[in-house]
């Protein structure tokens, strides 16, 4: 059975830190599904179709990476796509504290699913989607923080 991981997040927008995590995780898993979570209460800058399109285009040459979107619980989506692992990145201790509770709660909901963490590559640890959205809203240039295949309009 394929060793499949779900990489969940908002990816609003998808940036170099996210791409680096997926590439490194390909050494650990047979397949990675980038799961774009959407929550009607959360105000996103880019719609789900745009975010999905970026990931599709970026990994068009890598058959082991796919993209999907979901609303609702991440563990339910894991079951839906048959992923036994949740992949998350850790940039700093603030990420750790936040992620610890989510991972423990997810494990309590679904004991078969393990969350695996990768530390962010130091060159990408400052890249943060919230800050990128702010730069975009103020018409700044984010091209050095996102993969060249992604065009932010
Ligand atoms: P969220 O999941 O909170 O909506 P994101 O969509 O930005 O946030 O992040 C999705 C996943 O990518 C999370 O596991 C997050 O820790 C990870 N991540 C965010 N920024 C980086 C980065 N610069 N380098 C590596 N991983 C990151």
PDB file of C-alpha atoms and ligand atoms in Angstrom:
ATOM      1  CA  UNK A   1       0.000   0.000   0.000  1.00  0.00           C
ATOM      2  CA  UNK A   2       1.283   3.455  -0.895  1.00  0.00           C
ATOM      3  CA  UNK A   3       2.745   5.450   1.946  1.00  0.00           C
ATOM      4  CA  UNK A   4       0.605   8.547   1.450  1.00  0.00           C
ATOM      5  CA  UNK A   5       0.775  11.873   3.323  1.00  0.00           C
ATOM      6  CA  UNK A   6      -1.623  14.772   3.327  1.00  0.00           C
ATOM      7  CA  UNK A   7       0.015  18.220   3.497  1.00  0.00           C
ATOM      8  CA  UNK A   8      -2.866  20.412   4.694  1.00  0.00           C
ATOM      9  CA  UNK A   9      -2.932  24.190   4.827  1.00  0.00           C
ATOM     10  CA  UNK A  10      -4.431  27.358   3.452  1.00  0.00           C
ATOM     11  CA  UNK A  11      -1.576  28.005   0.992  1.00  0.00           C
ATOM     12  CA  UNK A  12      -2.851  31.545   0.532  1.00  0.00           C
ATOM     13  CA  UNK A  13      -0.510  31.919  -1.299  1.00  0.00           C
ATOM     14  CA  UNK A  14       1.660  28.811  -1.874  1.00  0.00           C
ATOM     15  CA  UNK A  15       5.298  29.879  -1.405  1.00  0.00           C
ATOM     16  CA  UNK A  16       8.907  28.628  -1.519  1.00  0.00           C
ATOM     17  CA  UNK A  17       8.759  27.284   2.067  1.00  0.00           C
ATOM     18  CA  UNK A  18       5.773  25.094   1.168  1.00  0.00           C
ATOM     19  CA  UNK A  19       7.454  23.890  -2.032  1.00  0.00           C
ATOM     20  CA  UNK A  20      10.658  23.016  -0.153  1.00  0.00           C
ATOM     21  CA  UNK A  21       8.696  20.959   2.384  1.00  0.00           C
ATOM     22  CA  UNK A  22       6.916  18.971  -0.344  1.00  0.00           C
ATOM     23  CA  UNK A  23      10.177  18.267  -2.186  1.00  0.00           C
ATOM     24  CA  UNK A  24      11.921  17.072   0.992  1.00  0.00           C
ATOM     25  CA  UNK A  25       8.931  14.967   2.016  1.00  0.00           C
ATOM     26  CA  UNK A  26       9.077  13.096  -1.301  1.00  0.00           C
ATOM     27  CA  UNK A  27      12.087  11.266   0.202  1.00  0.00           C
ATOM     28  CA  UNK A  28       9.865  10.023   3.037  1.00  0.00           C
ATOM     29  CA  UNK A  29       6.533   9.262   1.379  1.00  0.00           C
ATOM     30  CA  UNK A  30       5.424   7.555  -1.837  1.00  0.00           C
ATOM     31  CA  UNK A  31       2.736  10.148  -2.467  1.00  0.00           C
ATOM     32  CA  UNK A  32       1.930  13.599  -1.167  1.00  0.00           C
ATOM     33  CA  UNK A  33      -1.461  15.241  -1.447  1.00  0.00           C
ATOM     34  CA  UNK A  34      -1.470  18.991  -0.930  1.00  0.00           C
ATOM     35  CA  UNK A  35      -4.819  19.558   0.775  1.00  0.00           C
ATOM     36  CA  UNK A  36      -6.156  23.068   0.465  1.00  0.00           C
ATOM     37  CA  UNK A  37      -8.467  23.600   3.380  1.00  0.00           C
ATOM     38  CA  UNK A  38     -11.237  26.098   2.982  1.00  0.00           C
ATOM     39  CA  UNK A  39     -13.271  27.493   5.729  1.00  0.00           C
ATOM     40  CA  UNK A  40     -16.219  29.730   4.961  1.00  0.00           C
ATOM     41  CA  UNK A  41     -15.513  31.779   8.102  1.00  0.00           C
ATOM     42  CA  UNK A  42     -11.960  32.551   6.988  1.00  0.00           C
ATOM     43  CA  UNK A  43     -11.358  35.401   4.593  1.00  0.00           C
ATOM     44  CA  UNK A  44      -8.907  34.173   1.962  1.00  0.00           C
ATOM     45  CA  UNK A  45      -7.150  36.407  -0.527  1.00  0.00           C
ATOM     46  CA  UNK A  46      -7.069  33.814  -3.331  1.00  0.00           C
ATOM     47  CA  UNK A  47      -9.932  31.470  -4.154  1.00  0.00           C
ATOM     48  CA  UNK A  48      -9.555  27.704  -3.918  1.00  0.00           C
ATOM     49  CA  UNK A  49      -9.430  27.272  -7.718  1.00  0.00           C
ATOM     50  CA  UNK A  50      -6.486  29.664  -7.996  1.00  0.00           C
ATOM     51  CA  UNK A  51      -4.608  28.001  -5.152  1.00  0.00           C
ATOM     52  CA  UNK A  52      -5.303  24.537  -6.566  1.00  0.00           C
ATOM     53  CA  UNK A  53      -4.172  25.649 -10.020  1.00  0.00           C
ATOM     54  CA  UNK A  54      -0.801  26.880  -8.699  1.00  0.00           C
ATOM     55  CA  UNK A  55       0.007  23.552  -7.044  1.00  0.00           C
ATOM     56  CA  UNK A  56      -1.126  21.571 -10.101  1.00  0.00           C
ATOM     57  CA  UNK A  57       1.067  23.615 -12.387  1.00  0.00           C
ATOM     58  CA  UNK A  58       4.049  23.593 -10.045  1.00  0.00           C
ATOM     59  CA  UNK A  59       4.071  19.806  -9.666  1.00  0.00           C
ATOM     60  CA  UNK A  60       2.819  18.936 -13.155  1.00  0.00           C
ATOM     61  CA  UNK A  61       6.026  16.946 -13.744  1.00  0.00           C
ATOM     62  CA  UNK A  62       5.899  15.052 -10.429  1.00  0.00           C
ATOM     63  CA  UNK A  63       3.287  12.293 -10.536  1.00  0.00           C
ATOM     64  CA  UNK A  64       3.699  11.591  -6.815  1.00  0.00           C
ATOM     65  CA  UNK A  65       2.304  15.003  -5.852  1.00  0.00           C
ATOM     66  CA  UNK A  66      -1.373  15.808  -6.252  1.00  0.00           C
ATOM     67  CA  UNK A  67      -3.685  18.502  -4.963  1.00  0.00           C
ATOM     68  CA  UNK A  68      -7.182  18.513  -3.555  1.00  0.00           C
ATOM     69  CA  UNK A  69      -9.377  20.797  -1.503  1.00  0.00           C
ATOM     70  CA  UNK A  70     -11.610  20.161   1.457  1.00  0.00           C
ATOM     71  CA  UNK A  71     -13.706  21.776   4.113  1.00  0.00           C
ATOM     72  CA  UNK A  72     -14.275  20.116   7.439  1.00  0.00           C
ATOM     73  CA  UNK A  73     -11.938  18.060   9.544  1.00  0.00           C
ATOM     74  CA  UNK A  74      -8.460  17.269   8.274  1.00  0.00           C
ATOM     75  CA  UNK A  75      -8.664  13.712   9.660  1.00  0.00           C
ATOM     76  CA  UNK A  76     -11.887  13.133   7.703  1.00  0.00           C
ATOM     77  CA  UNK A  77     -10.168  14.264   4.520  1.00  0.00           C
ATOM     78  CA  UNK A  78      -7.231  11.955   5.357  1.00  0.00           C
ATOM     79  CA  UNK A  79      -9.658   9.039   5.528  1.00  0.00           C
ATOM     80  CA  UNK A  80     -11.286  10.167   2.291  1.00  0.00           C
ATOM     81  CA  UNK A  81      -7.963  10.172   0.382  1.00  0.00           C
ATOM     82  CA  UNK A  82      -6.566   7.217   2.332  1.00  0.00           C
ATOM     83  CA  UNK A  83      -3.608   9.114   3.816  1.00  0.00           C
ATOM     84  CA  UNK A  84      -2.074   7.695   7.004  1.00  0.00           C
ATOM     85  CA  UNK A  85       0.145  10.713   7.634  1.00  0.00           C
ATOM     86  CA  UNK A  86      -0.326  14.432   8.035  1.00  0.00           C
ATOM     87  CA  UNK A  87       2.720  16.476   7.052  1.00  0.00           C
ATOM     88  CA  UNK A  88       3.325  19.840   8.732  1.00  0.00           C
ATOM     89  CA  UNK A  89       6.205  22.292   8.796  1.00  0.00           C
ATOM     90  CA  UNK A  90       7.739  23.894  11.874  1.00  0.00           C
ATOM     91  CA  UNK A  91       9.316  27.327  11.523  1.00  0.00           C
ATOM     92  CA  UNK A  92       9.769  28.200  15.177  1.00  0.00           C
ATOM     93  CA  UNK A  93       8.582  27.535  18.719  1.00  0.00           C
ATOM     94  CA  UNK A  94       5.312  29.400  18.112  1.00  0.00           C
ATOM     95  CA  UNK A  95       4.524  26.956  15.296  1.00  0.00           C
ATOM     96  CA  UNK A  96       5.485  24.092  17.600  1.00  0.00           C
ATOM     97  CA  UNK A  97       3.114  25.162  20.367  1.00  0.00           C
ATOM     98  CA  UNK A  98       0.217  25.588  17.983  1.00  0.00           C
ATOM     99  CA  UNK A  99       0.935  22.395  16.048  1.00  0.00           C
ATOM    100  CA  UNK A 100       1.365  20.280  19.169  1.00  0.00           C
ATOM    101  CA  UNK A 101      -2.277  20.708  20.227  1.00  0.00           C
ATOM    102  CA  UNK A 102      -3.623  20.181  16.730  1.00  0.00           C
ATOM    103  CA  UNK A 103      -1.568  17.014  16.254  1.00  0.00           C
ATOM    104  CA  UNK A 104      -2.602  15.638  19.635  1.00  0.00           C
ATOM    105  CA  UNK A 105      -6.270  16.413  18.997  1.00  0.00           C
ATOM    106  CA  UNK A 106      -6.104  14.863  15.534  1.00  0.00           C
ATOM    107  CA  UNK A 107      -4.528  11.739  17.032  1.00  0.00           C
ATOM    108  CA  UNK A 108      -7.295  11.564  19.622  1.00  0.00           C
ATOM    109  CA  UNK A 109      -9.870  11.791  16.832  1.00  0.00           C
ATOM    110  CA  UNK A 110      -8.128   9.241  14.621  1.00  0.00           C
ATOM    111  CA  UNK A 111      -5.415   7.110  16.265  1.00  0.00           C
ATOM    112  CA  UNK A 112      -4.309   5.565  12.974  1.00  0.00           C
ATOM    113  CA  UNK A 113      -3.133   8.896  11.567  1.00  0.00           C
ATOM    114  CA  UNK A 114       0.272  10.255  12.597  1.00  0.00           C
ATOM    115  CA  UNK A 115       1.431  13.831  12.127  1.00  0.00           C
ATOM    116  CA  UNK A 116       5.003  14.101  10.880  1.00  0.00           C
ATOM    117  CA  UNK A 117       6.864  17.408  11.231  1.00  0.00           C
ATOM    118  CA  UNK A 118       9.729  18.712   9.162  1.00  0.00           C
ATOM    119  CA  UNK A 119      11.744  21.692  10.301  1.00  0.00           C
ATOM    120  CA  UNK A 120      11.689  24.523   7.831  1.00  0.00           C
ATOM    121  CA  UNK A 121      14.855  25.075   5.817  1.00  0.00           C
ATOM    122  CA  UNK A 122      16.537  28.135   7.425  1.00  0.00           C
ATOM    123  CA  UNK A 123      16.566  30.079   4.164  1.00  0.00           C
ATOM    124  CA  UNK A 124      12.761  29.872   4.021  1.00  0.00           C
ATOM    125  CA  UNK A 125      11.804  30.124   7.680  1.00  0.00           C
ATOM    126  CA  UNK A 126      10.833  33.809   7.503  1.00  0.00           C
ATOM    127  CA  UNK A 127       8.429  33.274   4.618  1.00  0.00           C
ATOM    128  CA  UNK A 128       4.912  33.470   5.909  1.00  0.00           C
ATOM    129  CA  UNK A 129       1.665  33.581   3.909  1.00  0.00           C
ATOM    130  CA  UNK A 130       0.134  36.240   6.187  1.00  0.00           C
ATOM    131  CA  UNK A 131       3.022  38.613   5.473  1.00  0.00           C
ATOM    132  CA  UNK A 132       2.904  37.763   1.755  1.00  0.00           C
ATOM    133  CA  UNK A 133      -0.808  38.634   1.660  1.00  0.00           C
ATOM    134  CA  UNK A 134      -0.021  41.970   3.258  1.00  0.00           C
ATOM    135  CA  UNK A 135       2.664  42.711   0.672  1.00  0.00           C
ATOM    136  CA  UNK A 136       0.268  41.714  -2.143  1.00  0.00           C
ATOM    137  CA  UNK A 137      -2.543  43.885  -0.764  1.00  0.00           C
ATOM    138  CA  UNK A 138      -0.150  46.819  -0.823  1.00  0.00           C
ATOM    139  CA  UNK A 139       0.932  45.953  -4.364  1.00  0.00           C
ATOM    140  CA  UNK A 140       4.440  44.914  -3.348  1.00  0.00           C
ATOM    141  CA  UNK A 141       6.506  42.327  -5.233  1.00  0.00           C
ATOM    142  CA  UNK A 142       6.445  38.810  -3.755  1.00  0.00           C
ATOM    143  CA  UNK A 143       8.082  37.074  -6.720  1.00  0.00           C
ATOM    144  CA  UNK A 144      11.260  36.220  -4.785  1.00  0.00           C
ATOM    145  CA  UNK A 145       9.207  34.313  -2.194  1.00  0.00           C
ATOM    146  CA  UNK A 146       7.096  32.140  -4.481  1.00  0.00           C
ATOM    147  CA  UNK A 147       8.144  29.474  -7.007  1.00  0.00           C
ATOM    148  CA  UNK A 148       8.780  30.975 -10.463  1.00  0.00           C
ATOM    149  CA  UNK A 149       5.968  28.782 -11.891  1.00  0.00           C
ATOM    150  CA  UNK A 150       3.477  30.696  -9.777  1.00  0.00           C
ATOM    151  CA  UNK A 151       2.247  34.013 -11.088  1.00  0.00           C
ATOM    152  CA  UNK A 152       0.491  36.143  -8.525  1.00  0.00           C
ATOM    153  CA  UNK A 153      -2.008  38.524 -10.099  1.00  0.00           C
TER     154      UNK A 153
HETATM  155  P1  LIG B   1      -2.058  27.185   7.783  1.00  0.00           P
HETATM  156  O1  LIG B   1      -1.927  25.715   7.723  1.00  0.00           O
HETATM  157  O2  LIG B   1      -1.958  27.705   9.177  1.00  0.00           O
HETATM  158  O3  LIG B   1      -3.215  27.741   7.021  1.00  0.00           O
HETATM  159  P2  LIG B   1      -0.059  27.643   5.738  1.00  0.00           P
HETATM  160  O4  LIG B   1      -1.003  27.321   4.658  1.00  0.00           O
HETATM  161  O5  LIG B   1       0.819  28.822   5.546  1.00  0.00           O
HETATM  162  O6  LIG B   1      -0.762  27.824   7.130  1.00  0.00           O
HETATM  163  O7  LIG B   1       0.922  26.441   6.008  1.00  0.00           O
HETATM  164  C1  LIG B   1       0.704  25.116   5.647  1.00  0.00           C
HETATM  165  C2  LIG B   1       1.851  24.289   6.202  1.00  0.00           C
HETATM  166  O8  LIG B   1       3.094  24.781   5.682  1.00  0.00           O
HETATM  167  C3  LIG B   1       2.010  24.349   7.732  1.00  0.00           C
HETATM  168  O9  LIG B   1       2.427  23.092   8.194  1.00  0.00           O
HETATM  169  C4  LIG B   1       3.108  25.341   7.941  1.00  0.00           C
HETATM  170  O10 LIG B   1       3.827  25.076   9.129  1.00  0.00           O
HETATM  171  C5  LIG B   1       3.978  25.072   6.728  1.00  0.00           C
HETATM  172  N1  LIG B   1       4.760  26.252   6.415  1.00  0.00           N
HETATM  173  C6  LIG B   1       4.350  27.538   6.441  1.00  0.00           C
HETATM  174  N2  LIG B   1       5.346  28.373   6.122  1.00  0.00           N
HETATM  175  C7  LIG B   1       6.431  27.602   5.906  1.00  0.00           C
HETATM  176  C8  LIG B   1       7.796  27.877   5.552  1.00  0.00           C
HETATM  177  N3  LIG B   1       8.247  29.113   5.404  1.00  0.00           N
HETATM  178  N4  LIG B   1       8.610  26.824   5.376  1.00  0.00           N
HETATM  179  C9  LIG B   1       8.159  25.560   5.553  1.00  0.00           C
HETATM  180  N5  LIG B   1       6.910  25.239   5.921  1.00  0.00           N
HETATM  181  C10 LIG B   1       6.046  26.243   6.087  1.00  0.00           C
END
